[in-house]
Structure formats: structure tokens, C-alpha cells
PDB file of C-alpha atoms in Angstrom:
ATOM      1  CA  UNK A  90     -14.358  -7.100   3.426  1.00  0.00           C
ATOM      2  CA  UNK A  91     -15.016  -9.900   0.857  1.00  0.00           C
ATOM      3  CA  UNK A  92     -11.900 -11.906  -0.179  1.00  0.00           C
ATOM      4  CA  UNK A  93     -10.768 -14.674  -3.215  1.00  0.00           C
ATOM      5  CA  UNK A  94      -8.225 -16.922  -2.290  1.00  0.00           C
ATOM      6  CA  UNK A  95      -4.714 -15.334  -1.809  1.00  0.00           C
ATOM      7  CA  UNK A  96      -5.862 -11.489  -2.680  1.00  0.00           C
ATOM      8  CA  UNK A  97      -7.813  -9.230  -1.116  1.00  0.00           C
ATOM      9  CA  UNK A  98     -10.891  -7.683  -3.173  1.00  0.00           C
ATOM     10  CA  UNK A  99     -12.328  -5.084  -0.964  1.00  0.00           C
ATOM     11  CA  UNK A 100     -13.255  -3.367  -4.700  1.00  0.00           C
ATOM     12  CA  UNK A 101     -16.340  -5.968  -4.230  1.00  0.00           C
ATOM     13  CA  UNK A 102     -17.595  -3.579  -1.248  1.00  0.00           C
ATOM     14  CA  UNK A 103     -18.048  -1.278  -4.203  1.00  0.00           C
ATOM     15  CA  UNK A 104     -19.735  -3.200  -6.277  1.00  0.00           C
ATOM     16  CA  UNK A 105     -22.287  -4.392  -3.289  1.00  0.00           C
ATOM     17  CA  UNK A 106     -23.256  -0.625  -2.945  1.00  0.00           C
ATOM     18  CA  UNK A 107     -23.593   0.312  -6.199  1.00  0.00           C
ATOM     19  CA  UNK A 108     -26.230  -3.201  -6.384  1.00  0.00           C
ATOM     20  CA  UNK A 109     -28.054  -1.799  -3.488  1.00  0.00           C
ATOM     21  CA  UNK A 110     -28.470   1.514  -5.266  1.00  0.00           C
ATOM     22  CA  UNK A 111     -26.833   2.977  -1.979  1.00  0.00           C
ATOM     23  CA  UNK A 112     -23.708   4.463  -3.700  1.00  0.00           C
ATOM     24  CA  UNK A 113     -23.934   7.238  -1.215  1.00  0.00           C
ATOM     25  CA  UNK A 114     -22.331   4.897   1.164  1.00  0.00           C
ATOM     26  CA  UNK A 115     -18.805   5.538   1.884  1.00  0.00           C
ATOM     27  CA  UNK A 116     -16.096   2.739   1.148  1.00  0.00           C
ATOM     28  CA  UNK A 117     -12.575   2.444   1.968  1.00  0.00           C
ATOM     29  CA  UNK A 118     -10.482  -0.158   0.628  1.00  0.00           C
ATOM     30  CA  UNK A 119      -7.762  -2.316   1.310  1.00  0.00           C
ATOM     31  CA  UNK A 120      -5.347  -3.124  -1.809  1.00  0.00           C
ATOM     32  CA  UNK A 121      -4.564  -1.134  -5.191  1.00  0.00           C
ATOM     33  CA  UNK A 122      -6.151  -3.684  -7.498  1.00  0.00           C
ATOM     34  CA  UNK A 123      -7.009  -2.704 -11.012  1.00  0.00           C
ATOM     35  CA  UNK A 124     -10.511  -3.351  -9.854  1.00  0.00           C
ATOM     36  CA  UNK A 125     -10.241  -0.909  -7.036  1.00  0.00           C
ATOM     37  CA  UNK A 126      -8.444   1.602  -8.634  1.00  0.00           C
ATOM     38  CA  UNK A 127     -11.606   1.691 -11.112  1.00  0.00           C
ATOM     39  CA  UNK A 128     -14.439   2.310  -8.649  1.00  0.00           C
ATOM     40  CA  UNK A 129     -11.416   5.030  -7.161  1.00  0.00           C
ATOM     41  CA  UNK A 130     -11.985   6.938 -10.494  1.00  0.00           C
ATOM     42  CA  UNK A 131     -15.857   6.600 -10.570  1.00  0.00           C
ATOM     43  CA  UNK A 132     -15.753   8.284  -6.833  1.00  0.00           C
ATOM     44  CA  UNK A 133     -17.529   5.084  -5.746  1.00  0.00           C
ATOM     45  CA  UNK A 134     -14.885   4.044  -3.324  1.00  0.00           C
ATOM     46  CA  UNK A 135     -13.779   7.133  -1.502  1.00  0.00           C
ATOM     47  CA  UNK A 136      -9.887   5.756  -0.142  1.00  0.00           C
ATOM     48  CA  UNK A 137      -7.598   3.052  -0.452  1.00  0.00           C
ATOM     49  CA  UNK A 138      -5.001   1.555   1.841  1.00  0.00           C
ATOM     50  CA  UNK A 139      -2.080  -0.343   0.376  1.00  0.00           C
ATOM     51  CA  UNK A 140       0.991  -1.517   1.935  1.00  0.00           C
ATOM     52  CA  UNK A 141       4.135  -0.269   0.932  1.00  0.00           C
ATOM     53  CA  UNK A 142       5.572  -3.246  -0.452  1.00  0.00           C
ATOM     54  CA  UNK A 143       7.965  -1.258  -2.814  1.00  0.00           C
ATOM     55  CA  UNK A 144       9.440   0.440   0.438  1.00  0.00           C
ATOM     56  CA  UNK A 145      10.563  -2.578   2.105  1.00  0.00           C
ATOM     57  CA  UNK A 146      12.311  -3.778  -1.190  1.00  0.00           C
ATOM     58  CA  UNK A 147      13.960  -0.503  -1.854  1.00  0.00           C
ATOM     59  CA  UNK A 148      15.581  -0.243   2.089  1.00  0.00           C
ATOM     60  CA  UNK A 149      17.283  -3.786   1.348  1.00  0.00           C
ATOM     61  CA  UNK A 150      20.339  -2.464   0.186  1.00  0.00           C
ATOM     62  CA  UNK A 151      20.941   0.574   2.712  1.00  0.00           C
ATOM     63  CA  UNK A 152      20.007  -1.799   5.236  1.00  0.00           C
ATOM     64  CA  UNK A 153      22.835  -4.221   4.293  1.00  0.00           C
ATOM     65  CA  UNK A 154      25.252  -1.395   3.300  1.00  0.00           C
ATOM     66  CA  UNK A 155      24.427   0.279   6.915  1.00  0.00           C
ATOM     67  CA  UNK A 156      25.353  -3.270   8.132  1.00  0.00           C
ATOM     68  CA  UNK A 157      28.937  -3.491   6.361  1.00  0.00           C
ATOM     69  CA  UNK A 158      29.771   0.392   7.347  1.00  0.00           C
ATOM     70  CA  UNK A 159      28.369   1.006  10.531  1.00  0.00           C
ATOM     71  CA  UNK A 160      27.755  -2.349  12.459  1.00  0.00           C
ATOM     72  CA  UNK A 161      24.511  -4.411  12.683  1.00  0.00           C
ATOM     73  CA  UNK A 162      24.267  -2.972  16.160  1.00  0.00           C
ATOM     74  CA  UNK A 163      24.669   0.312  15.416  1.00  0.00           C
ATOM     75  CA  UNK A 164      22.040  -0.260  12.649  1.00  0.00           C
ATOM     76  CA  UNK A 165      19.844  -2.059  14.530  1.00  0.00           C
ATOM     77  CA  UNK A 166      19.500   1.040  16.628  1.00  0.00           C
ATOM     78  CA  UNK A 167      18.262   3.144  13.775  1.00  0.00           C
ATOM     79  CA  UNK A 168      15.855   1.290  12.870  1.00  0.00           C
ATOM     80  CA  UNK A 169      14.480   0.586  16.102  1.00  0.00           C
ATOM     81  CA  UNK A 170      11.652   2.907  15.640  1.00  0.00           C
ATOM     82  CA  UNK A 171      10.363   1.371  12.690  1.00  0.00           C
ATOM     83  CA  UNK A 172      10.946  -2.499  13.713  1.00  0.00           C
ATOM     84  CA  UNK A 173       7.266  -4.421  14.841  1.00  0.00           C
ATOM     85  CA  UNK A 174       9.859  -6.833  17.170  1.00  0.00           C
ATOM     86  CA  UNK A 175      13.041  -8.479  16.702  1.00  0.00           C
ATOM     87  CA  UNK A 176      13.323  -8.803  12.575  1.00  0.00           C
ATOM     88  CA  UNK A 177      10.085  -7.305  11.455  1.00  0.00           C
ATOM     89  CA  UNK A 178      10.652  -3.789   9.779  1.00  0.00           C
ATOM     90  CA  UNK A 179       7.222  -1.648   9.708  1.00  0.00           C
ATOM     91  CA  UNK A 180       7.324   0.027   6.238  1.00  0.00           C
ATOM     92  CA  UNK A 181       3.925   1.948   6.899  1.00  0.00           C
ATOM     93  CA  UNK A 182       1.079   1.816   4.320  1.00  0.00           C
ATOM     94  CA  UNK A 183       0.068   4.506   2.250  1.00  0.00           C
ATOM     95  CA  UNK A 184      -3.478   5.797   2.720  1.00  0.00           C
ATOM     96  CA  UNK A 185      -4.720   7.207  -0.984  1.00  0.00           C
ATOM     97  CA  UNK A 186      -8.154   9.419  -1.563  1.00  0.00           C
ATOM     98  CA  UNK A 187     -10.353   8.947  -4.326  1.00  0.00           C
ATOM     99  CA  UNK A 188      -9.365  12.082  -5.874  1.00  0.00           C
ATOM    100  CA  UNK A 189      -5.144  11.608  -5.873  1.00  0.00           C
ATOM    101  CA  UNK A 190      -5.538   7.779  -7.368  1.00  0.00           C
ATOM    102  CA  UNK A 191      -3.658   9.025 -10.475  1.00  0.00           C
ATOM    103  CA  UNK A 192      -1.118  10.668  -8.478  1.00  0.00           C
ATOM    104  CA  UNK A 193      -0.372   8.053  -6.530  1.00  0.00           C
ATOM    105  CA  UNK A 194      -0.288   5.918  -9.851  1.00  0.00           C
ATOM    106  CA  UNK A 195       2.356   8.223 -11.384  1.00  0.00           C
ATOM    107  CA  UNK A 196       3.846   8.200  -8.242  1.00  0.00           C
ATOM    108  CA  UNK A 197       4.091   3.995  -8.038  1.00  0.00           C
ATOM    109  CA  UNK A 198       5.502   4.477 -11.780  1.00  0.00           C
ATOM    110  CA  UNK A 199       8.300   6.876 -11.430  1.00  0.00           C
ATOM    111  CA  UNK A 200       9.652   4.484  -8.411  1.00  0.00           C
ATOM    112  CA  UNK A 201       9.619   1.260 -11.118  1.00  0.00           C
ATOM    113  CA  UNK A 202       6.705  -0.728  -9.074  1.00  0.00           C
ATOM    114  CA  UNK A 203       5.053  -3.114 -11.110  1.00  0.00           C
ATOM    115  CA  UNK A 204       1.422  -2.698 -10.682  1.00  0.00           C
TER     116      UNK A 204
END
């Protein structure tokens, strides 16, 4: 995976194959770029990944309200199964085929993420 300072551009993958002529390679990205979501609609990059960023911004507030109500143990303990350690939350990444990119779009849109 190629990558510019501070983003990831695994859309350039794309662009490598289609220079090779060898467009019947699969690729699978890592990011929802404009750029990536392109070569999604062209069928030249067959899946994304992309983190769910909006996820972790929308459990905020039940996190902190589950705090206040129930206890930060007692929270704690229900989130256990997501947590990578101590005070990292896993919110899971969404894995999105070529063919659902405008889905997944409308999706993004009717939750108020800025894309």
C-alpha cells in the first residue's frame, strides 16, 4: 500500500493496475477517499476497509451517561468485550464491496458523517 504523508491512498494500488494494463487484478483498499470511492464505482478496486470513526464518536455520550447511571465499573464490564486493553474501545471497521459503495455512502449520510 502506497501512502502521502498523514493519509492513506491505497486508491493508488488502483491506479498501478490499471497502468500495467492488469486491471484483472484484484484490489482491496484501506480508507473511503474520494479517490477510492471512484475506482469502487469503475469495479477497479473490488473492497474497501474503513474504520468506523463515526462509531466511536457516536458511543461518547452513552458511554458517559452509562457512567453517571450505572457506575464506571459496572460499565466497564460491558464494554469489556469490545475494549483492545485498559482505555482502548475497538469500534470494528466496516468492510464495503465494490458493488454496495453507494449504499454504504447513503448509509455514512443518513448518520451525519462528514465525508
Amino acid at each position: 500500500m502506497l501512502a502521502a504523508p498523514h493519509r492513506l491512498v491505497s486508491y493508488r494500488c488502483a491506479m498501478a493496475t490499471e497502468a500495467a494494463g492488469a486491471t484483472e487484478l484484484p484490489v482491496v483498499a484501506f480508507d473511503f477517499e474520494p479517490k477510492t470511492v471512484e475506482y469502487m464505482r469503475q469495479g477497479l478496486i473490488k473492497a474497501t476497509h474503513t474504520q468506523r470513526q463515526y462509531y466511536a464518536g457516536y458511543l461518547v455520550p452513552y458511554i458517559l451517561y452509562g457512567i453517571k447511571i450505572i457506575g464506571l465499573d459496572a460499565t466497564k464490564a460491558i464494554l469489556a468485550p469490545r475494549m483492545f486493553d485498559e482505555s482502548r474501545l475497538n469500534v470494528g471497521i466496516d468492510v464495503v464491496p465494490w458493488n454496495k459503495v453507494d449504499e454504504y455512502g447513503a448509509f455514512l449520510d443518513s448518520i451525519g458523517v462528514t465525508r
